PDB file of C-alpha atoms and ligand atoms in Angstrom:
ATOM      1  CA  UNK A1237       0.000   0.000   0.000  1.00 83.00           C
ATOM      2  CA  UNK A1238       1.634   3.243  -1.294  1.00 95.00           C
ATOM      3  CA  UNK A1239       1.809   5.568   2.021  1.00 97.00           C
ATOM      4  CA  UNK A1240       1.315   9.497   1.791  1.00 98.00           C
ATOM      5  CA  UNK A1241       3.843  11.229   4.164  1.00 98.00           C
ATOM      6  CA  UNK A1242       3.110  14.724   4.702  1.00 98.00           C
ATOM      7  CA  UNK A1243       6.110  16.921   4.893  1.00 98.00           C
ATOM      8  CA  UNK A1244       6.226  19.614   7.512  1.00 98.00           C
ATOM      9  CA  UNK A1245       8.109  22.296   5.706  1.00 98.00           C
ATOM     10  CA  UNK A1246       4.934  23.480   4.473  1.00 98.00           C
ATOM     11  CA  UNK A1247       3.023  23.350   7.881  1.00 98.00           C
ATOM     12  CA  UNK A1248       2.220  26.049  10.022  1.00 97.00           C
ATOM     13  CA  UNK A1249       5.547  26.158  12.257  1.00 97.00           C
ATOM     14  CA  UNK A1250       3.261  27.473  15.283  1.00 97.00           C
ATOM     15  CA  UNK A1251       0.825  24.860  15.573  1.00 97.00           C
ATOM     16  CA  UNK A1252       2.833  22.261  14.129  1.00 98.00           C
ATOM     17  CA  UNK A1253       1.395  19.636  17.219  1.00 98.00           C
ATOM     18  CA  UNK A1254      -2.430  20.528  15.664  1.00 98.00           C
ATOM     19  CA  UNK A1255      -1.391  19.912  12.265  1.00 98.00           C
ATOM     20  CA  UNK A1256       0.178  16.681  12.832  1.00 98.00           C
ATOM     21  CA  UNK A1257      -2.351  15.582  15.118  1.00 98.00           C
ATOM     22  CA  UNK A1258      -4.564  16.498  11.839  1.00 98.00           C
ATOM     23  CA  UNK A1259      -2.891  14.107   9.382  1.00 98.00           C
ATOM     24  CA  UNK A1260      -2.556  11.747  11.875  1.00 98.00           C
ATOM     25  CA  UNK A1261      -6.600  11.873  12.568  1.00 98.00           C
ATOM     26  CA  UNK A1262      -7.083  10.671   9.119  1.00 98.00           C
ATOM     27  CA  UNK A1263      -4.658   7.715   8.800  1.00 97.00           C
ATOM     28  CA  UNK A1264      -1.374   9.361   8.213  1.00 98.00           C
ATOM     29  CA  UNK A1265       1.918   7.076   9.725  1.00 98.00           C
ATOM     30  CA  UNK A1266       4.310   8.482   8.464  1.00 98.00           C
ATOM     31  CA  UNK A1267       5.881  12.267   8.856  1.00 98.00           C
ATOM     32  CA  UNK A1268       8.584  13.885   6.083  1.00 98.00           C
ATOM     33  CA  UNK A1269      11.041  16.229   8.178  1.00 98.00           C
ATOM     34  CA  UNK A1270      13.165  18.418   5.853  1.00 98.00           C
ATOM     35  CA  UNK A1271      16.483  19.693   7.242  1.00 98.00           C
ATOM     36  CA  UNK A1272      18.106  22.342   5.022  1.00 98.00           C
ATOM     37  CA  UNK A1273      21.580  23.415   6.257  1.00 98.00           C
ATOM     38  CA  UNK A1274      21.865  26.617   3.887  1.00 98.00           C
ATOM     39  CA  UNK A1275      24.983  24.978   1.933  1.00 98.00           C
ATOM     40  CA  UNK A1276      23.691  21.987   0.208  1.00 98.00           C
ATOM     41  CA  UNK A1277      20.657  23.538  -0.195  1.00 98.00           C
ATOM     42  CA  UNK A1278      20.275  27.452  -0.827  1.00 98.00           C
ATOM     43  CA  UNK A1279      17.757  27.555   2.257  1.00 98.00           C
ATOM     44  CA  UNK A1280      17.924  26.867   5.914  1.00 98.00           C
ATOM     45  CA  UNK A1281      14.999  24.809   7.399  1.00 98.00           C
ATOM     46  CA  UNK A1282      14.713  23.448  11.084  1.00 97.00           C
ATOM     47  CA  UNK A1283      16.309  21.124  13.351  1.00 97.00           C
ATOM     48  CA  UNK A1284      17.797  18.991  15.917  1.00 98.00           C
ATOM     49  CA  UNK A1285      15.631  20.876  18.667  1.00 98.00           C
ATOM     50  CA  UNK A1286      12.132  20.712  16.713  1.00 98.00           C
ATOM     51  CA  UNK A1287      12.209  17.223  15.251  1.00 98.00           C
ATOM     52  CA  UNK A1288      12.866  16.759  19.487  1.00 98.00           C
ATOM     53  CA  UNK A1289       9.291  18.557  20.229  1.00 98.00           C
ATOM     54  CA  UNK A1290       7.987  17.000  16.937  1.00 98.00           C
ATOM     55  CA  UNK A1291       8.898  13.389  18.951  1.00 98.00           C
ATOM     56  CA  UNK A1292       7.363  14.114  22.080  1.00 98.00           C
ATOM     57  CA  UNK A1293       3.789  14.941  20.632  1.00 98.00           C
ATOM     58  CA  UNK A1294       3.742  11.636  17.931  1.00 98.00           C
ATOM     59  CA  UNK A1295       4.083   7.884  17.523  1.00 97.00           C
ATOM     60  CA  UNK A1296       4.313   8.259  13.563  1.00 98.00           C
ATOM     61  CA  UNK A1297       6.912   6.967  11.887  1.00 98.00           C
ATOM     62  CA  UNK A1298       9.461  10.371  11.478  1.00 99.00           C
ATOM     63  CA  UNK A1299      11.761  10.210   8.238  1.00 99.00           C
ATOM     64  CA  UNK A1300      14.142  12.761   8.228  1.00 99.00           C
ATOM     65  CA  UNK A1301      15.332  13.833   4.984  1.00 99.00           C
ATOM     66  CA  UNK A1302      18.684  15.290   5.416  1.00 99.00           C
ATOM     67  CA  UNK A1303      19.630  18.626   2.770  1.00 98.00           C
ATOM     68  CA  UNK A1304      22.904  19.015   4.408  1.00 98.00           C
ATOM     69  CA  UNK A1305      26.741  18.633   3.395  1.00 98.00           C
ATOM     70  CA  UNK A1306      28.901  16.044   5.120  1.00 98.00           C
ATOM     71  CA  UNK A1307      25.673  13.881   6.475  1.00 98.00           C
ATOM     72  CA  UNK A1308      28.116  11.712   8.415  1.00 98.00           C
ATOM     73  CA  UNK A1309      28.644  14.506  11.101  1.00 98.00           C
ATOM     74  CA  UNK A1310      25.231  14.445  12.379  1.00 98.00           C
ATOM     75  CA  UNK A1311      23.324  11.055  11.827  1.00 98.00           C
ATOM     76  CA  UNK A1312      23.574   9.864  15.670  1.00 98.00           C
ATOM     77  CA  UNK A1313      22.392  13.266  17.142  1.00 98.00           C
ATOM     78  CA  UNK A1314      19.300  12.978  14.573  1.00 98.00           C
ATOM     79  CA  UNK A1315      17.987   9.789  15.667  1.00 98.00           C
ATOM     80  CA  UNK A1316      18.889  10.217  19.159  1.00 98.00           C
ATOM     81  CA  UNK A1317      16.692  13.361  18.585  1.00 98.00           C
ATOM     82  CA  UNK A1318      13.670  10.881  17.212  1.00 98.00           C
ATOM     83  CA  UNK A1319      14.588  10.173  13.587  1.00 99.00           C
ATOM     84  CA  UNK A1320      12.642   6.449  12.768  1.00 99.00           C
ATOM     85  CA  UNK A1321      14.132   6.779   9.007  1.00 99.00           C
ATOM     86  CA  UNK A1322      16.674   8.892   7.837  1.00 99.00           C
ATOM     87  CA  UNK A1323      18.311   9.903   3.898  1.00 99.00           C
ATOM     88  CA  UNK A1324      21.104  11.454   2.999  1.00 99.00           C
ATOM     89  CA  UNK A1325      21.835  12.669  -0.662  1.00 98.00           C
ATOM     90  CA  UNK A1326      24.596  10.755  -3.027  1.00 98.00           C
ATOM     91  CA  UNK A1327      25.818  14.001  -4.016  1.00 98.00           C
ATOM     92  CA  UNK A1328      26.511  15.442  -0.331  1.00 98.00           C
ATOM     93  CA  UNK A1329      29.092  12.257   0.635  1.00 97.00           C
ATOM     94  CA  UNK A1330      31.764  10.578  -1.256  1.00 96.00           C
ATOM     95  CA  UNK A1331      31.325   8.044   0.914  1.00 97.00           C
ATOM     96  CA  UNK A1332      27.624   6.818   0.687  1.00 98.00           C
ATOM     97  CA  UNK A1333      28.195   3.113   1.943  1.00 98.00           C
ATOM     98  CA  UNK A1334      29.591   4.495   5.122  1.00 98.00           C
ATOM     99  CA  UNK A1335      27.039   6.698   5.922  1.00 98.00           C
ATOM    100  CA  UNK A1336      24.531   3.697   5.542  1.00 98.00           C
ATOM    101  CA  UNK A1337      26.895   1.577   8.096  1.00 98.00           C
ATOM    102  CA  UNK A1338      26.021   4.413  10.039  1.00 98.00           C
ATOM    103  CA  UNK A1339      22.506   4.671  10.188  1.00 98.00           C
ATOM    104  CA  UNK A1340      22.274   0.958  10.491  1.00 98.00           C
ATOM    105  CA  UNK A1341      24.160   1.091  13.024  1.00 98.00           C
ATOM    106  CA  UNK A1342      22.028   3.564  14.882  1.00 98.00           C
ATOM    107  CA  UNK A1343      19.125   1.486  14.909  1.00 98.00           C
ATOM    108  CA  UNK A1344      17.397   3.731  11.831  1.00 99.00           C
ATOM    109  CA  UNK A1345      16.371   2.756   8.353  1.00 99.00           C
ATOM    110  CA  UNK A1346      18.088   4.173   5.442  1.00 99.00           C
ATOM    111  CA  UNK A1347      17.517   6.164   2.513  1.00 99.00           C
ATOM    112  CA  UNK A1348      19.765   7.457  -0.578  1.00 98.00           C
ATOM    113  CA  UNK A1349      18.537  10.295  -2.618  1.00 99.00           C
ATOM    114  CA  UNK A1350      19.289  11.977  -5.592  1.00 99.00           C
ATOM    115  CA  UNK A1351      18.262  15.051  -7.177  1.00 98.00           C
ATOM    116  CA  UNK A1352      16.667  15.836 -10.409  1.00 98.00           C
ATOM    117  CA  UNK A1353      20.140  16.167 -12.573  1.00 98.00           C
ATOM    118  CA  UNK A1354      21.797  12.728 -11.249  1.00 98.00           C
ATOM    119  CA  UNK A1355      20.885  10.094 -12.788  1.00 98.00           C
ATOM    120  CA  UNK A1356      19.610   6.478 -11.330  1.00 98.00           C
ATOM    121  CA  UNK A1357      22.440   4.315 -12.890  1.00 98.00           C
ATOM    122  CA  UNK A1358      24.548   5.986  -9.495  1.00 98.00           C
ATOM    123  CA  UNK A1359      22.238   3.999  -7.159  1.00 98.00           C
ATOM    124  CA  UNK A1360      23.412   0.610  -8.497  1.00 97.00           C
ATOM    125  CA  UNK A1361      26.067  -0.671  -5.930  1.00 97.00           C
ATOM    126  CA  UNK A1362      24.482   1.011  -3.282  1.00 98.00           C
ATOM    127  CA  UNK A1363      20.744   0.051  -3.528  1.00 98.00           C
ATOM    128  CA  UNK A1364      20.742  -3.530  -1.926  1.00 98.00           C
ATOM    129  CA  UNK A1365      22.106  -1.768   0.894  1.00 98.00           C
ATOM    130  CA  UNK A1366      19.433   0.945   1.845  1.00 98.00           C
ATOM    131  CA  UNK A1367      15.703   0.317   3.264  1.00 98.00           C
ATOM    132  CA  UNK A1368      14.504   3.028   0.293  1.00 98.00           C
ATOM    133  CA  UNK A1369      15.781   5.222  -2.464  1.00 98.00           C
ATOM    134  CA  UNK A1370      14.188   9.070  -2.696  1.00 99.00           C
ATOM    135  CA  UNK A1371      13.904  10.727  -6.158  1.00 98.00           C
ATOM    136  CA  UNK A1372      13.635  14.113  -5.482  1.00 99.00           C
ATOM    137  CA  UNK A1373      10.856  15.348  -8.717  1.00 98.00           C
ATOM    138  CA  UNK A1374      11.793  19.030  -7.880  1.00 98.00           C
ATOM    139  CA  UNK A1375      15.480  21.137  -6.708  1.00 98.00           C
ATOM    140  CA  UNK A1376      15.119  20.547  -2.859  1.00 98.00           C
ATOM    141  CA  UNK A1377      15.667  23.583  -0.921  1.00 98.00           C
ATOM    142  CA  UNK A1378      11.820  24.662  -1.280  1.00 98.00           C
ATOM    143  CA  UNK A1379       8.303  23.632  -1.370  1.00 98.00           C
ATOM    144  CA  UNK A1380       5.451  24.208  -3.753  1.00 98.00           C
ATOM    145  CA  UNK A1381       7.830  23.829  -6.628  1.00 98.00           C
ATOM    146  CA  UNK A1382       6.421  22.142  -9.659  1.00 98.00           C
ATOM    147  CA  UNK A1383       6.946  18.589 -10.627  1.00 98.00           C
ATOM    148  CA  UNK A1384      10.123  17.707 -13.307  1.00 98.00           C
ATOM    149  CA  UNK A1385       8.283  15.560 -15.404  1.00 96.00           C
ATOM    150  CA  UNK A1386      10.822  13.065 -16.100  1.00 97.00           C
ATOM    151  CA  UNK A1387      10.854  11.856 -12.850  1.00 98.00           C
ATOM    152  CA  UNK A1388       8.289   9.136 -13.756  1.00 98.00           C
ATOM    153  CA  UNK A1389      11.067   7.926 -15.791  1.00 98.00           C
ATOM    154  CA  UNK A1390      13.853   7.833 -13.062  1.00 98.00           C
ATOM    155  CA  UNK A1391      10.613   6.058 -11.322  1.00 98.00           C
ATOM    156  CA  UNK A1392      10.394   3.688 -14.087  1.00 98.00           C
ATOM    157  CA  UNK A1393      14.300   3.189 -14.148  1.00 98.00           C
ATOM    158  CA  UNK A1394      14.288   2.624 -10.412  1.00 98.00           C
ATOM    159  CA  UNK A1395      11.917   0.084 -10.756  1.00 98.00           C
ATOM    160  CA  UNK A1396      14.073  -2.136 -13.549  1.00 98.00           C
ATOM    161  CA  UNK A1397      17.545  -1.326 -11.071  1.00 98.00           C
ATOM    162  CA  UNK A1398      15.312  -2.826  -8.673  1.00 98.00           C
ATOM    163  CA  UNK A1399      14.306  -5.815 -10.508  1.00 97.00           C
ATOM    164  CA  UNK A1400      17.929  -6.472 -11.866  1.00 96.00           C
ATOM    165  CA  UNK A1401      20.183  -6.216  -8.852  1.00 94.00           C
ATOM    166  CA  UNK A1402      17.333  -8.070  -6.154  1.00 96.00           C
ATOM    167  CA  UNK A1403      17.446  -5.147  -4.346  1.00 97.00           C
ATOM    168  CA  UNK A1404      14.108  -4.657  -1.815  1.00 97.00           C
ATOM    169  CA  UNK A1405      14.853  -1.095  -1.570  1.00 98.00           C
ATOM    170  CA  UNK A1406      11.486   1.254  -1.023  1.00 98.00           C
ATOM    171  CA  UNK A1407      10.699   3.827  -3.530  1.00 98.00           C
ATOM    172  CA  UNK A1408      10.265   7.106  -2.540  1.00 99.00           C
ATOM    173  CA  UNK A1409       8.984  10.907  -4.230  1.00 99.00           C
ATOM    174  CA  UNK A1410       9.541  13.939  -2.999  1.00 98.00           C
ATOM    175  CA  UNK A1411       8.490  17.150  -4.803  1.00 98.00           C
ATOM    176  CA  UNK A1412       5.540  18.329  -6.489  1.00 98.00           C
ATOM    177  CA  UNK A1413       3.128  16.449  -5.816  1.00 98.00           C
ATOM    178  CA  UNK A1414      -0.714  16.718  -5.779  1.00 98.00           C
ATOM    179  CA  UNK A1415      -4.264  15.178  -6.679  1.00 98.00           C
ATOM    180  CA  UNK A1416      -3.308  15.961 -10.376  1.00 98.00           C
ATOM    181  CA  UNK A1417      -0.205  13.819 -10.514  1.00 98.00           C
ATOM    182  CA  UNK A1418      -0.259  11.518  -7.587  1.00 98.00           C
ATOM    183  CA  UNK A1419      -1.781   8.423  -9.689  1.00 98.00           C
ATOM    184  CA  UNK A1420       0.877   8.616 -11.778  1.00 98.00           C
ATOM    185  CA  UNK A1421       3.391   8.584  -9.384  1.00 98.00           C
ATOM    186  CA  UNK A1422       1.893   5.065  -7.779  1.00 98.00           C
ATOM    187  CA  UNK A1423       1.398   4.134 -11.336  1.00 98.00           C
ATOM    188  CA  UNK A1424       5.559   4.383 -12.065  1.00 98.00           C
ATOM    189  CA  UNK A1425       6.184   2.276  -8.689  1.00 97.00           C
ATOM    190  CA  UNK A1426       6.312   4.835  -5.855  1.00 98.00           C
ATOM    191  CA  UNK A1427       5.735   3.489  -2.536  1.00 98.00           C
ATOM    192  CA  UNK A1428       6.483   6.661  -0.447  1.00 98.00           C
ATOM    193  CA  UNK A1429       5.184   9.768  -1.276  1.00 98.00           C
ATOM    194  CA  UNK A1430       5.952  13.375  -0.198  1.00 99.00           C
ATOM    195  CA  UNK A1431       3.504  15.809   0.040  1.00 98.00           C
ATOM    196  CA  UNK A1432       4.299  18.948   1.640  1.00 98.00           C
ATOM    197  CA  UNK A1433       2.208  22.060   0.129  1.00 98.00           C
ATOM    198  CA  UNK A1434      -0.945  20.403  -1.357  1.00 98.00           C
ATOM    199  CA  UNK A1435      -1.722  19.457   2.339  1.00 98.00           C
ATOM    200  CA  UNK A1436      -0.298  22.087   4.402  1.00 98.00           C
ATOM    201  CA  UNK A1437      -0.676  25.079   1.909  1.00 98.00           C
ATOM    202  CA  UNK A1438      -4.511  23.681   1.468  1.00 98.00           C
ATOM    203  CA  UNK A1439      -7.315  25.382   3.855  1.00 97.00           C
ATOM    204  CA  UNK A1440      -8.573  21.631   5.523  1.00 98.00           C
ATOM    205  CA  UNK A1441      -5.042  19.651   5.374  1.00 98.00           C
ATOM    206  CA  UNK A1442      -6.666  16.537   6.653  1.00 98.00           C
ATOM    207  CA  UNK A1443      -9.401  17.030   3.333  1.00 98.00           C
ATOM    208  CA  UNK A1444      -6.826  17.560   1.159  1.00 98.00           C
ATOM    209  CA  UNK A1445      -4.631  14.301   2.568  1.00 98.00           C
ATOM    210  CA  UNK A1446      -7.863  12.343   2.467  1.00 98.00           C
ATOM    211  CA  UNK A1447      -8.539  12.878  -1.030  1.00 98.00           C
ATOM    212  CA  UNK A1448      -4.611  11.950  -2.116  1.00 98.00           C
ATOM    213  CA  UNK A1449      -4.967   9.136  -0.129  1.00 98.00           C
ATOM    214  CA  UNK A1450      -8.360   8.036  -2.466  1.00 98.00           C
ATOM    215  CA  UNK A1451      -6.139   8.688  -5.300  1.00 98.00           C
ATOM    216  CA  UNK A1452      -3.272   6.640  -4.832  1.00 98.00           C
ATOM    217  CA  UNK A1453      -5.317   4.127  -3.293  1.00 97.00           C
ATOM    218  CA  UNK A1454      -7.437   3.602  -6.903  1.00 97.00           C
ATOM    219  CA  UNK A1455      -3.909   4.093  -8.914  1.00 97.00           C
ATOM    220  CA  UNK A1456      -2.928   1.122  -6.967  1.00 95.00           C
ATOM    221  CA  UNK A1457      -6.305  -0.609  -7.632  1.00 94.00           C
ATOM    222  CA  UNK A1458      -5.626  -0.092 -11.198  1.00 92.00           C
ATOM    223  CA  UNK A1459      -1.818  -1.561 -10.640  1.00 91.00           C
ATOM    224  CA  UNK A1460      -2.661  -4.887  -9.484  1.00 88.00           C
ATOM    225  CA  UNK A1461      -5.062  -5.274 -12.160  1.00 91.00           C
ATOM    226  CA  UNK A1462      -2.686  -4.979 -15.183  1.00 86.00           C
ATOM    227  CA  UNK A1463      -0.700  -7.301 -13.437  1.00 76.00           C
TER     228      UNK A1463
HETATM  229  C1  DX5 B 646      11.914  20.086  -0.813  1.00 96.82           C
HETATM  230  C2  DX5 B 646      11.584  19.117   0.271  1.00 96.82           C
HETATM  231  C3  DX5 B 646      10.207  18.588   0.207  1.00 96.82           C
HETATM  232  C4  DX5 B 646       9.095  19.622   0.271  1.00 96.82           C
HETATM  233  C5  DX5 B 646       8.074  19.187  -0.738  1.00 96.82           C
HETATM  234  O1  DX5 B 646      13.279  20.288  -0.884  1.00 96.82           O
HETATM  235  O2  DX5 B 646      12.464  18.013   0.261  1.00 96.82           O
HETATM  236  O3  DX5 B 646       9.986  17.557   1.159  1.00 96.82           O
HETATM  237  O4  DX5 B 646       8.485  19.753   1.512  1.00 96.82           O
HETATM  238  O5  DX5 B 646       7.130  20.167  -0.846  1.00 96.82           O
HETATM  239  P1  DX5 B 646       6.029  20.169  -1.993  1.00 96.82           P
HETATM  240  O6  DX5 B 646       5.197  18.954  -1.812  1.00 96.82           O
HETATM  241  O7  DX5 B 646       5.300  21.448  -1.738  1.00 96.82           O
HETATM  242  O8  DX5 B 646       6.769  20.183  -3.306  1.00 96.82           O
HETATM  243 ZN1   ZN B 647      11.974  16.287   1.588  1.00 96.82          ZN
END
């Protein structure tokens, strides 16, 4: 069952317990926290101390997607702070494999991204290593960007990597994505998907998460039957 994960970079940072309590009122299990460090990314996000606060109110699943150079530094202090999951991206290390040691290591699951301009081919060795692989659809640094369309196709690539090297990895989305595209995400093989504005930005966010969910939930209806 393809999950929904809202992201909270899009929430309103002074309630942020009511609008998680909101997702989580209608089925959500999973939370997307974006940490943006201002170098990898040209924008600075939150935290060790809120994904802390974000811990104390929530049971969810937290997966921490990490926008920051040298990842390696701060991988303990994130799941000591509450991290469940956590990604790094392959073009913030040179030393990817490590970082997954490292994770593991800390009792988290791990996740590899890449961004739009790197191509899936780089995930090869790596991918029978990590619990999931993230395609980021838009530049991270922001929200309410608009989907890169050929992201379905890293999707589609992801899916044959999978299928050729064994590899059980999870797929995940992040970027861009709403009730107009979200089937065809699930339709190209995602199994995680990121949505930050098209909940958060949206006047009922628990609406708005409901109806996504009804979408990717008949896109996957529609999978299993061409199968
Ligand atoms: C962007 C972040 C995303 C962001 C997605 O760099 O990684 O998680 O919250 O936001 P939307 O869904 O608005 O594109
Ligand atoms: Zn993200």
């Amino acid at each position: 069952m393809a999950q929904i994960l809202p992201s909270l970079l899009s929430a309103d940072f002074a309630n942020l317990q009511r609008q998680v309590e909101e997702v989580a009122a209608v089925g959500a299990q999973m939370l997307h926290f974006d940490v943006m460090d201002g170098r990898f990314v040209p924008n600075i996000s939150v935290g060790v101390p809120v994904l802390k606060s974000i811990r104390r109110i929530t049971r969810m699943i937290i997966d921490v997607h990490l926008m920051i150079v040298e990842p390696e530094k701060y991988i303990e202090t994130f799941v000591e702070a509450g991290a469940d999951w956590v990604s790094f991206h392959h073009e913030a290390t040179a030393h990817a494999n490590r970082v997954v040691q490292q994770i593991h290591q800390a009792q988290a699951r791990a996740g590899i991204v890449i961004n739009p301009a790197t191509p899936v081919s780089v995930l090869e060795q790596i991918l029978p290593a990590v619990d999931y692989a993230l395609i980021m659809s838009v530049n991270p640094g922001f929200g309410g960007q608009t989907f890169i369309a050929d992201s379905l196709d890293k999707l589609q690539k992801l899916k044959q990597l999978k299928l050729a090297t064994g590899a059980r990895a999870l797929t995940e989305i992040d970027g861009g994505i709403g009730p107009e595209n979200i089937e065809l995400v699930v339709k190209y093989g995602a199994d995680l998907i990121v949505v930050g504005s098209s909940i958060f930005s949206q006047k009922h966010p628990a609406q708005a998460l409901q109806k996504l969910q009804a979408l990717a939930a008949g896109a996957e209806q529609l999978n299993k039957a061409e199968r």
